mmCIF file of C-alpha atoms in Angstrom:
data_model
loop_
_atom_site.group_PDB
_atom_site.id
_atom_site.type_symbol
_atom_site.label_atom_id
_atom_site.label_comp_id
_atom_site.label_asym_id
_atom_site.label_seq_id
_atom_site.Cartn_x
_atom_site.Cartn_y
_atom_site.Cartn_z
ATOM 1 C CA MET Y 1 0.000 0.000 0.000
ATOM 2 C CA ARG Y 2 1.301 3.424 -0.907
ATOM 3 C CA THR Y 3 1.361 5.975 1.909
ATOM 4 C CA PRO Y 4 -0.862 9.013 1.179
ATOM 5 C CA PRO Y 5 0.850 12.418 1.032
ATOM 6 C CA SER Y 6 -0.432 13.456 4.459
ATOM 7 C CA GLY Y 7 0.921 10.359 6.185
ATOM 8 C CA ARG Y 8 -2.593 9.212 7.167
ATOM 9 C CA SER Y 9 -5.068 6.824 5.589
ATOM 10 C CA PRO Y 10 -8.037 8.845 4.367
ATOM 11 C CA SER Y 11 -11.481 7.518 3.537
ATOM 12 C CA PRO Y 12 -11.951 6.464 -0.103
ATOM 13 C CA SER Y 13 -11.180 9.503 -2.213
ATOM 14 C CA ARG Y 14 -10.642 10.722 -5.747
ATOM 15 C CA PRO Y 15 -7.633 13.016 -6.102
ATOM 16 C CA THR Y 16 -8.730 14.490 -9.384
ATOM 17 C CA SER Y 17 -6.782 17.666 -9.908
ATOM 18 C CA CYS Y 18 -3.367 19.263 -9.596
ATOM 19 C CA SER Y 19 -2.802 22.985 -9.337
ATOM 20 C CA THR Y 20 -0.492 25.651 -7.991
ATOM 21 C CA SER Y 21 -2.990 26.615 -5.261
ATOM 22 C CA SER Y 22 -0.325 28.272 -3.144
ATOM 23 C CA GLY Y 23 1.119 30.256 -6.059
ATOM 24 C CA ASP Y 24 4.678 29.054 -5.426
ATOM 25 C CA GLY Y 25 5.094 27.423 -8.842
ATOM 26 C CA ARG Y 26 4.922 23.877 -7.443
ATOM 27 C CA ALA Y 27 2.055 21.542 -8.304
ATOM 28 C CA ASP Y 28 -0.205 20.950 -5.312
ATOM 29 C CA ILE Y 29 -2.858 18.191 -5.124
ATOM 30 C CA LEU Y 30 -6.620 18.468 -4.615
ATOM 31 C CA SER Y 31 -8.770 15.615 -3.292
ATOM 32 C CA ALA Y 32 -12.420 14.815 -2.699
ATOM 33 C CA SER Y 33 -13.199 12.076 -0.168
ATOM 34 C CA PHE Y 34 -16.661 10.543 0.022
ATOM 35 C CA LEU Y 35 -16.848 9.022 3.507
ATOM 36 C CA ASP Y 36 -15.535 11.980 5.503
ATOM 37 C CA ASP Y 37 -17.180 14.602 3.262
ATOM 38 C CA GLN Y 38 -13.923 16.481 2.720
ATOM 39 C CA VAL Y 39 -12.483 18.584 -0.042
ATOM 40 C CA ALA Y 40 -8.808 19.248 0.694
ATOM 41 C CA TRP Y 41 -5.593 20.425 -0.876
ATOM 42 C CA PHE Y 42 -2.127 19.034 -0.238
ATOM 43 C CA ARG Y 43 0.522 21.752 -0.311
ATOM 44 C CA ASN Y 44 3.710 20.716 -2.086
ATOM 45 C CA GLU Y 45 6.609 21.452 0.246
ATOM 46 C CA GLY Y 46 9.139 20.914 -2.557
ATOM 47 C CA GLY Y 47 12.278 18.865 -2.725
ATOM 48 C CA PHE Y 48 13.519 16.036 -4.936
ATOM 49 C CA ALA Y 49 10.988 13.679 -3.280
ATOM 50 C CA PRO Y 50 8.396 16.282 -2.239
ATOM 51 C CA THR Y 51 6.321 15.980 0.900
ATOM 52 C CA PHE Y 52 2.763 17.271 1.159
ATOM 53 C CA THR Y 53 0.825 19.004 3.933
ATOM 54 C CA ARG Y 54 -2.934 18.456 4.014
ATOM 55 C CA LYS Y 55 -5.139 21.580 4.198
ATOM 56 C CA PRO Y 56 -8.960 21.169 4.478
ATOM 57 C CA ILE Y 57 -11.081 23.293 2.143
ATOM 58 C CA SER Y 58 -14.653 22.166 2.864
ATOM 59 C CA LEU Y 59 -16.138 22.697 6.295
ATOM 60 C CA ALA Y 60 -17.174 20.232 8.962
ATOM 61 C CA SER Y 61 -20.408 18.261 9.049
ATOM 62 C CA GLY Y 62 -23.353 20.316 10.271
ATOM 63 C CA VAL Y 63 -22.208 23.495 8.515
ATOM 64 C CA SER Y 64 -24.582 23.742 5.549
ATOM 65 C CA GLN Y 65 -22.569 26.344 3.642
ATOM 66 C CA GLY Y 66 -19.258 24.777 2.669
ATOM 67 C CA PHE Y 67 -20.073 21.226 3.749
ATOM 68 C CA ALA Y 68 -19.546 18.660 0.949
ATOM 69 C CA ASP Y 69 -21.708 15.646 1.877
ATOM 70 C CA GLY Y 70 -20.374 12.684 -0.103
ATOM 71 C CA ALA Y 71 -17.679 14.594 -2.026
ATOM 72 C CA LEU Y 72 -16.751 12.854 -5.278
ATOM 73 C CA GLY Y 73 -15.457 15.465 -7.723
ATOM 74 C CA VAL Y 74 -12.966 18.309 -7.463
ATOM 75 C CA HIS Y 75 -11.347 20.696 -9.922
ATOM 76 C CA ALA Y 76 -9.072 23.759 -9.831
ATOM 77 C CA ALA Y 77 -9.795 26.888 -11.885
ATOM 78 C CA ASP Y 78 -9.574 30.676 -11.600
ATOM 79 C CA LEU Y 79 -13.329 31.357 -11.591
ATOM 80 C CA ASP Y 80 -13.332 34.998 -10.500
ATOM 81 C CA HIS Y 81 -10.588 36.017 -12.933
ATOM 82 C CA ASN Y 82 -8.308 37.522 -10.277
ATOM 83 C CA GLY Y 83 -5.199 35.412 -10.839
ATOM 84 C CA THR Y 84 -5.725 33.021 -7.917
ATOM 85 C CA VAL Y 85 -6.726 29.362 -8.172
ATOM 86 C CA ASP Y 86 -10.217 28.603 -6.867
ATOM 87 C CA VAL Y 87 -11.653 25.133 -6.244
ATOM 88 C CA LEU Y 88 -14.811 23.416 -7.500
ATOM 89 C CA SER Y 89 -16.478 20.420 -5.835
ATOM 90 C CA ALA Y 90 -19.283 17.960 -6.617
ATOM 91 C CA SER Y 91 -20.870 16.128 -3.677
ATOM 92 C CA ARG Y 92 -23.393 13.378 -4.261
ATOM 93 C CA ASN Y 93 -25.367 13.131 -1.021
ATOM 94 C CA ASP Y 94 -26.355 16.811 -0.796
ATOM 95 C CA ARG Y 95 -26.696 17.216 -4.606
ATOM 96 C CA LYS Y 96 -24.335 20.180 -4.440
ATOM 97 C CA ILE Y 97 -21.998 21.865 -6.892
ATOM 98 C CA ALA Y 98 -19.924 24.451 -5.059
ATOM 99 C CA TRP Y 99 -16.909 26.667 -5.548
ATOM 100 C CA TYR Y 100 -14.408 27.835 -2.980
ATOM 101 C CA GLU Y 101 -13.010 31.313 -3.506
ATOM 102 C CA SER Y 102 -9.256 31.512 -2.863
ATOM 103 C CA SER Y 103 -7.811 34.432 -0.940
ATOM 104 C CA GLY Y 104 -4.464 33.900 -2.705
ATOM 105 C CA GLY Y 105 -1.014 33.945 -1.160
ATOM 106 C CA PRO Y 106 1.230 31.104 0.013
ATOM 107 C CA ASP Y 107 -1.380 29.754 2.480
ATOM 108 C CA PRO Y 108 -4.750 30.646 0.904
ATOM 109 C CA GLN Y 109 -8.061 30.532 2.730
ATOM 110 C CA PHE Y 110 -11.168 29.402 0.846
ATOM 111 C CA THR Y 111 -14.652 30.935 1.089
ATOM 112 C CA PRO Y 112 -17.448 28.519 0.076
ATOM 113 C CA HIS Y 113 -20.172 29.461 -2.416
ATOM 114 C CA THR Y 114 -23.005 27.154 -3.485
ATOM 115 C CA ILE Y 115 -23.763 27.018 -7.214
ATOM 116 C CA THR Y 116 -26.670 24.557 -6.994
ATOM 117 C CA THR Y 117 -28.198 21.972 -4.662
ATOM 118 C CA THR Y 118 -30.307 20.282 -7.350
ATOM 119 C CA ALA Y 119 -27.614 18.173 -9.074
ATOM 120 C CA ASP Y 120 -29.107 14.820 -8.077
ATOM 121 C CA GLY Y 121 -26.169 12.487 -7.439
ATOM 122 C CA ALA Y 122 -23.419 14.987 -8.354
ATOM 123 C CA ILE Y 123 -20.250 13.062 -9.202
ATOM 124 C CA PHE Y 124 -18.066 15.227 -11.467
ATOM 125 C CA VAL Y 125 -17.250 18.889 -12.025
ATOM 126 C CA THR Y 126 -14.876 20.777 -14.300
ATOM 127 C CA ALA Y 127 -14.467 24.249 -15.798
ATOM 128 C CA ALA Y 128 -14.066 25.629 -19.321
ATOM 129 C CA ASP Y 129 -14.939 28.848 -21.148
ATOM 130 C CA LEU Y 130 -17.827 27.434 -23.196
ATOM 131 C CA ASN Y 131 -19.296 30.735 -24.377
ATOM 132 C CA GLN Y 132 -15.896 32.327 -25.050
ATOM 133 C CA ASP Y 133 -16.529 35.401 -22.905
ATOM 134 C CA GLY Y 134 -13.203 35.165 -21.071
ATOM 135 C CA TYR Y 135 -14.633 33.550 -17.914
ATOM 136 C CA LYS Y 136 -14.498 29.859 -17.114
ATOM 137 C CA ASP Y 137 -17.925 28.287 -16.861
ATOM 138 C CA VAL Y 138 -18.785 25.258 -14.721
ATOM 139 C CA ILE Y 139 -19.798 21.884 -16.155
ATOM 140 C CA ALA Y 140 -21.113 19.148 -13.858
ATOM 141 C CA ALA Y 141 -22.378 15.579 -14.200
ATOM 142 C CA SER Y 142 -25.000 14.104 -11.873
ATOM 143 C CA GLN Y 143 -25.662 10.382 -11.660
ATOM 144 C CA PHE Y 144 -29.247 9.975 -10.485
ATOM 145 C CA ASP Y 145 -30.913 12.425 -12.868
ATOM 146 C CA GLY Y 146 -28.582 11.543 -15.762
ATOM 147 C CA MET Y 147 -27.718 15.183 -16.391
ATOM 148 C CA ILE Y 148 -24.687 17.054 -17.681
ATOM 149 C CA THR Y 149 -25.283 20.700 -16.790
ATOM 150 C CA TRP Y 150 -23.601 23.938 -17.808
ATOM 151 C CA TYR Y 151 -23.516 26.820 -15.327
ATOM 152 C CA PRO Y 152 -22.497 30.013 -17.150
ATOM 153 C CA ASN Y 153 -20.020 32.203 -15.301
ATOM 154 C CA THR Y 154 -20.999 35.797 -15.925
ATOM 155 C CA LEU Y 155 -20.401 38.902 -13.825
ATOM 156 C CA GLY Y 156 -23.075 38.695 -11.136
ATOM 157 C CA ILE Y 157 -23.264 34.888 -11.281
ATOM 158 C CA LEU Y 158 -20.059 33.108 -10.201
ATOM 159 C CA SER Y 159 -17.648 35.982 -10.134
ATOM 160 C CA GLY Y 160 -19.997 38.835 -9.262
ATOM 161 C CA SER Y 161 -21.050 40.423 -5.998
ATOM 162 C CA LEU Y 162 -24.546 38.939 -5.594
ATOM 163 C CA HIS Y 163 -25.995 35.600 -6.643
ATOM 164 C CA VAL Y 164 -29.472 34.122 -6.127
ATOM 165 C CA THR Y 165 -28.951 30.383 -5.620
ATOM 166 C CA SER Y 166 -32.506 29.196 -4.821
ATOM 167 C CA PRO Y 167 -35.011 29.123 -6.389
ATOM 168 C CA ASN Y 168 -32.825 29.241 -9.461
ATOM 169 C CA GLY Y 169 -35.119 27.906 -12.187
ATOM 170 C CA GLY Y 170 -37.290 24.911 -12.972
ATOM 171 C CA GLU Y 171 -39.012 24.688 -9.575
ATOM 172 C CA SER Y 172 -42.785 24.485 -9.137
ATOM 173 C CA LEU Y 173 -43.913 26.528 -6.126
ATOM 174 C CA GLN Y 174 -47.336 26.909 -4.537
ATOM 175 C CA GLY Y 175 -48.604 30.443 -4.124
ATOM 176 C CA GLY Y 176 -49.759 31.185 -0.598
ATOM 177 C CA SER Y 177 -47.152 28.880 0.955
ATOM 178 C CA GLU Y 178 -43.827 29.178 2.762
ATOM 179 C CA ILE Y 179 -40.732 28.684 0.614
ATOM 180 C CA GLU Y 180 -37.007 28.652 1.342
ATOM 181 C CA ILE Y 181 -34.683 30.940 -0.586
ATOM 182 C CA ALA Y 182 -30.896 31.350 -0.662
ATOM 183 C CA TRP Y 183 -28.401 33.895 -1.943
ATOM 184 C CA GLN Y 184 -24.695 34.706 -1.791
ATOM 185 C CA ALA Y 185 -23.168 38.149 -1.569
ATOM 186 C CA ARG Y 186 -19.784 39.778 -1.153
ATOM 187 C CA VAL Y 187 -20.777 41.947 1.767
ATOM 188 C CA GLY Y 188 -17.866 44.313 1.298
ATOM 189 C CA GLN Y 189 -19.566 45.466 -1.898
ATOM 190 C CA THR Y 190 -23.246 44.697 -1.268
ATOM 191 C CA GLY Y 191 -23.614 45.062 2.476
ATOM 192 C CA PRO Y 192 -25.335 42.344 4.528
ATOM 193 C CA GLU Y 193 -28.914 43.231 3.566
ATOM 194 C CA VAL Y 194 -30.841 42.519 0.344
ATOM 195 C CA ARG Y 195 -34.315 43.450 -0.840
ATOM 196 C CA LEU Y 196 -36.289 40.485 -2.203
ATOM 197 C CA GLU Y 197 -38.907 40.723 -4.968
ATOM 198 C CA LEU Y 198 -40.947 38.420 -7.186
ATOM 199 C CA TRP Y 199 -40.765 39.240 -10.898
ATOM 200 C CA ASN Y 200 -42.217 37.759 -14.065
ATOM 201 C CA SER Y 201 -42.037 38.608 -17.756
ATOM 202 C CA GLN Y 202 -44.378 41.592 -17.199
ATOM 203 C CA GLY Y 203 -42.227 43.153 -14.474
ATOM 204 C CA ARG Y 204 -42.274 43.280 -10.693
ATOM 205 C CA VAL Y 205 -45.158 41.313 -9.181
ATOM 206 C CA SER Y 206 -44.682 41.535 -5.431
ATOM 207 C CA ASP Y 207 -42.332 42.620 -2.650
ATOM 208 C CA LEU Y 208 -41.133 39.695 -0.535
ATOM 209 C CA GLY Y 209 -39.357 41.580 2.226
ATOM 210 C CA TYR Y 210 -35.691 41.790 3.197
ATOM 211 C CA GLY Y 211 -32.959 39.304 3.955
ATOM 212 C CA TRP Y 212 -29.864 39.679 6.131
ATOM 213 C CA ALA Y 213 -26.637 37.645 6.136
ATOM 214 C CA ALA Y 214 -23.609 39.040 7.927
ATOM 215 C CA ASP Y 215 -21.283 36.633 6.117
ATOM 216 C CA GLY Y 216 -23.042 36.970 2.750
ATOM 217 C CA ASN Y 217 -24.362 33.396 2.747
ATOM 218 C CA GLY Y 218 -28.078 33.962 3.175
ATOM 219 C CA THR Y 219 -30.925 31.484 3.633
ATOM 220 C CA MET Y 220 -34.408 32.230 4.915
ATOM 221 C CA LYS Y 221 -38.012 31.133 4.720
ATOM 222 C CA LEU Y 222 -40.603 33.564 3.456
ATOM 223 C CA TYR Y 223 -44.255 33.662 2.456
ATOM 224 C CA LEU Y 224 -44.843 33.404 -1.288
ATOM 225 C CA PRO Y 225 -47.997 35.467 -1.885
ATOM 226 C CA LEU Y 226 -51.032 34.426 -3.849
ATOM 227 C CA VAL Y 227 -50.287 35.423 -7.438
ATOM 228 C CA PRO Y 228 -51.687 34.441 -10.849
ATOM 229 C CA GLY Y 229 -50.437 31.019 -11.897
ATOM 230 C CA GLY Y 230 -47.596 31.080 -14.422
ATOM 231 C CA ASP Y 231 -44.255 29.596 -15.441
ATOM 232 C CA ASP Y 232 -42.261 32.804 -15.928
ATOM 233 C CA TYR Y 233 -41.437 33.850 -12.371
ATOM 234 C CA ARG Y 234 -37.995 34.734 -10.998
ATOM 235 C CA LEU Y 235 -36.707 35.780 -7.587
ATOM 236 C CA ARG Y 236 -34.741 39.028 -7.575
ATOM 237 C CA ALA Y 237 -32.328 40.116 -4.818
ATOM 238 C CA THR Y 238 -31.017 43.699 -4.728
ATOM 239 C CA SER Y 239 -28.378 45.165 -2.440
ATOM 240 C CA THR Y 240 -29.822 47.813 -0.135
ATOM 241 C CA LYS Y 241 -26.357 49.395 0.003
ATOM 242 C CA ASP Y 242 -26.024 49.757 -3.778
ATOM 243 C CA SER Y 243 -29.200 49.271 -5.849
ATOM 244 C CA THR Y 244 -27.143 48.783 -9.022
ATOM 245 C CA ILE Y 245 -26.024 45.407 -7.623
ATOM 246 C CA TRP Y 246 -28.700 42.760 -8.076
ATOM 247 C CA ASP Y 247 -29.245 39.248 -9.340
ATOM 248 C CA GLN Y 248 -32.210 37.051 -10.168
ATOM 249 C CA SER Y 249 -32.938 33.358 -10.733
ATOM 250 C CA ASP Y 250 -30.972 32.054 -13.703
ATOM 251 C CA MET Y 251 -34.075 30.459 -15.233
ATOM 252 C CA PRO Y 252 -37.820 30.972 -14.596
ATOM 253 C CA PHE Y 253 -39.800 28.837 -12.169
ATOM 254 C CA SER Y 254 -43.550 28.222 -11.995
ATOM 255 C CA VAL Y 255 -46.074 29.304 -9.374
ATOM 256 C CA THR Y 256 -49.377 27.451 -9.127
ATOM 257 C CA GLY Y 257 -52.689 28.714 -7.798
ATOM 258 C CA GLY Y 258 -54.092 32.225 -8.181
ATOM 259 C CA PRO Y 259 -54.583 35.489 -6.273
ATOM 260 C CA LEU Y 260 -57.752 34.209 -4.533
ATOM 261 C CA ARG Y 261 -58.080 30.972 -2.570
ATOM 262 C CA ILE Y 262 -60.618 29.033 -0.526
ATOM 263 C CA GLU Y 263 -58.994 27.713 2.631
ATOM 264 C CA SER Y 264 -62.093 25.843 3.862
ATOM 265 C CA PRO Y 265 -64.415 24.146 3.227
ATOM 266 C CA ASN Y 266 -62.559 22.533 0.351
ATOM 267 C CA GLY Y 267 -64.889 19.605 -0.335
ATOM 268 C CA GLY Y 268 -66.178 16.510 1.420
ATOM 269 C CA GLN Y 269 -68.434 18.439 3.845
ATOM 270 C CA THR Y 270 -72.182 17.985 4.323
ATOM 271 C CA TRP Y 271 -74.292 21.128 4.704
ATOM 272 C CA PRO Y 272 -77.924 20.993 5.848
ATOM 273 C CA ALA Y 273 -80.156 23.348 3.908
ATOM 274 C CA GLY Y 274 -81.171 26.268 6.130
ATOM 275 C CA SER Y 275 -77.893 26.205 8.082
ATOM 276 C CA TYR Y 276 -75.148 28.764 8.663
ATOM 277 C CA GLN Y 277 -71.594 27.894 7.555
ATOM 278 C CA TRP Y 278 -68.187 29.539 7.926
ATOM 279 C CA ILE Y 279 -65.984 30.189 4.880
ATOM 280 C CA ALA Y 280 -62.253 30.824 5.272
ATOM 281 C CA TRP Y 281 -60.630 32.523 2.283
ATOM 282 C CA ARG Y 282 -57.500 34.470 1.343
ATOM 283 C CA SER Y 283 -56.932 37.172 -1.264
ATOM 284 C CA ASN Y 284 -53.938 39.082 -2.578
ATOM 285 C CA VAL Y 285 -55.553 42.478 -2.093
ATOM 286 C CA THR Y 286 -53.303 44.231 -4.622
ATOM 287 C CA ILE Y 287 -54.551 41.887 -7.355
ATOM 288 C CA ALA Y 288 -57.945 40.462 -6.375
ATOM 289 C CA GLY Y 289 -59.084 43.143 -3.912
ATOM 290 C CA THR Y 290 -60.574 42.984 -0.421
ATOM 291 C CA GLY Y 291 -64.150 41.884 -1.234
ATOM 292 C CA VAL Y 292 -65.542 38.555 -2.453
ATOM 293 C CA ARG Y 293 -68.863 37.041 -3.488
ATOM 294 C CA PHE Y 294 -69.883 33.493 -2.514
ATOM 295 C CA GLU Y 295 -71.826 31.262 -4.879
ATOM 296 C CA LEU Y 296 -73.040 27.666 -4.858
ATOM 297 C CA TRP Y 297 -72.477 25.793 -8.114
ATOM 298 C CA ARG Y 298 -73.890 22.452 -9.234
ATOM 299 C CA ASP Y 299 -72.707 20.315 -12.150
ATOM 300 C CA GLY Y 300 -70.531 23.167 -13.434
ATOM 301 C CA ALA Y 301 -73.312 25.793 -13.434
ATOM 302 C CA TRP Y 302 -74.352 28.558 -11.047
ATOM 303 C CA PHE Y 303 -77.082 27.479 -8.629
ATOM 304 C CA CYS Y 304 -77.551 30.283 -6.079
ATOM 305 C CA ASP Y 305 -75.867 33.204 -4.291
ATOM 306 C CA LEU Y 306 -74.600 32.779 -0.733
ATOM 307 C CA GLY Y 307 -73.629 36.344 0.154
ATOM 308 C CA PHE Y 308 -70.515 38.506 0.395
ATOM 309 C CA GLY Y 309 -67.333 38.750 2.410
ATOM 310 C CA TRP Y 310 -64.779 41.491 3.032
ATOM 311 C CA ASP Y 311 -61.456 41.785 4.828
ATOM 312 C CA PRO Y 312 -58.973 44.670 4.506
ATOM 313 C CA GLN Y 313 -55.980 42.303 4.823
ATOM 314 C CA GLY Y 314 -57.399 39.670 2.486
ATOM 315 C CA VAL Y 315 -57.622 37.042 5.246
ATOM 316 C CA GLY Y 316 -61.346 36.446 5.529
ATOM 317 C CA ASN Y 317 -63.587 34.295 7.707
ATOM 318 C CA SER Y 318 -67.159 34.864 6.558
ATOM 319 C CA ARG Y 319 -70.487 33.432 7.736
ATOM 320 C CA ILE Y 320 -72.952 32.473 5.018
ATOM 321 C CA PHE Y 321 -76.500 31.031 5.006
ATOM 322 C CA VAL Y 322 -77.430 27.988 2.920
ATOM 323 C CA PRO Y 323 -80.986 28.643 1.614
ATOM 324 C CA LYS Y 324 -83.719 26.223 2.643
ATOM 325 C CA SER Y 325 -84.696 25.896 -1.002
ATOM 326 C CA VAL Y 326 -81.411 24.276 -2.118
ATOM 327 C CA TRP Y 327 -82.048 20.806 -3.492
ATOM 328 C CA ALA Y 328 -80.568 17.789 -1.804
ATOM 329 C CA GLY Y 329 -77.582 16.450 -3.722
ATOM 330 C CA LYS Y 330 -73.894 15.520 -3.734
ATOM 331 C CA LYS Y 331 -72.450 17.515 -6.636
ATOM 332 C CA TYR Y 332 -72.211 21.027 -5.257
ATOM 333 C CA LYS Y 333 -69.138 23.227 -5.147
ATOM 334 C CA LEU Y 334 -68.481 26.494 -3.365
ATOM 335 C CA ARG Y 335 -67.095 29.306 -5.512
ATOM 336 C CA VAL Y 336 -65.452 32.486 -4.179
ATOM 337 C CA ILE Y 337 -65.233 35.356 -6.693
ATOM 338 C CA SER Y 338 -63.434 38.681 -6.471
ATOM 339 C CA THR Y 339 -65.842 41.630 -6.515
ATOM 340 C CA TRP Y 340 -62.991 43.773 -7.788
ATOM 341 C CA ASN Y 341 -62.195 41.578 -10.785
ATOM 342 C CA PRO Y 342 -64.548 38.612 -11.411
ATOM 343 C CA ALA Y 343 -61.861 36.964 -13.546
ATOM 344 C CA TRP Y 344 -60.219 35.915 -10.272
ATOM 345 C CA PHE Y 345 -62.030 33.115 -8.444
ATOM 346 C CA ASP Y 346 -61.484 29.801 -6.734
ATOM 347 C CA GLU Y 347 -63.765 26.891 -5.969
ATOM 348 C CA SER Y 348 -63.669 23.941 -3.608
ATOM 349 C CA ASP Y 349 -61.485 21.086 -4.822
ATOM 350 C CA ALA Y 350 -64.129 18.405 -4.154
ATOM 351 C CA PHE Y 351 -67.919 18.233 -3.936
ATOM 352 C CA ILE Y 352 -70.058 19.386 -1.023
ATOM 353 C CA THR Y 353 -73.213 17.446 -0.119
ATOM 354 C CA ILE Y 354 -76.454 19.302 0.639
ATOM 355 C CA GLN Y 355 -78.992 17.617 2.940
ATOM 356 C CA ASN Y 356 -82.591 18.715 2.534
ATOM 357 C CA HIS Y 357 -85.558 16.515 3.435
ATOM 358 C CA ASN Y 358 -88.029 19.119 2.196
ATOM 359 C CA ALA Y 359 -86.537 19.981 -1.227
ATOM 360 C CA ALA Y 360 -85.519 16.958 -3.260
ATOM 361 C CA ASN Y 361 -83.960 17.381 -6.684
ATOM 362 C CA PRO Y 362 -86.936 17.831 -9.112
ATOM 363 C CA GLU Y 363 -84.921 16.104 -11.808
ATOM 364 C CA ALA Y 364 -85.088 12.964 -9.679
ATOM 365 C CA TRP Y 365 -88.885 13.126 -9.714
ATOM 366 C CA VAL Y 366 -88.954 13.547 -13.471
ATOM 367 C CA HIS Y 367 -86.727 10.497 -13.795
ATOM 368 C CA TYR Y 368 -88.918 8.533 -11.371
ATOM 369 C CA ARG Y 369 -92.137 9.327 -13.274
#
């Protein structure tokens, strides 16, 4: 057995790249080891039979930013075009492609940046200037989704000051739900705070609030508002220190739902005719307004009105009366319609049953006779 450069027996690894990471003109070694989740470089100390000193690059387990869970691929390249050698990694278990920004000098420190966490079974990463713009792009292979993916390196993406990392394109998100977002920033240029907005092909759709990350590696959960369904949405992050510095999702993602939603009842309930019922609903007041109309529909057609609701915040809980004259039946749906713009409405996902011992469906009598 050959003794590894560090004089210790590491977990199974793939030393896949050589570089002059320390800038001393000697070829150092990079390694990715799967079982201990480590990306490391081995500094060449020189000599006729050189010795090597191991220097960890990735961070310890439990540190989400910079942790390489199941590291399999590693590559050296100057990604930010500043004359120092940066490091790329591909880690299978956390589906991550990441780059580590070198501080330069004889004993460089490396700052981790996540490129993506959607490379399912990431096993290989390399760099090349595919679009011939003078900056090395990132190319990665992932085993479980069978993908070879190109990540363009443009100012504002890999080498810029601010980068939206999630959602970064292709996701399907539910309006009116909590989502997790992530970004990276060079706080010396951007400051620690960013303004977050939802945009689509028509322009800005909604403000999403502000995010703060003292180290520039930001993650947070936020409420994605009720918006018209579409597949052309992007998240935009803008520095509050310098509004000329911003980034958005590389590719569009989709948002399902609409600006008006029934929370309950959503189907499966039984309502006695002549009873009072509570309707919980939500509205994006900037799109669908603060007022709604309630209707009962049967077999895809309007059957009767049930009243109105209003809430200045668009979070309504309205009491309605089910008329005594409503026929008994199992194929009813509740519909909530914006009084501001009737084009926006929602209806219960499943049928509601009406009980009425005094008003049977007259169509049933016709069929019986």
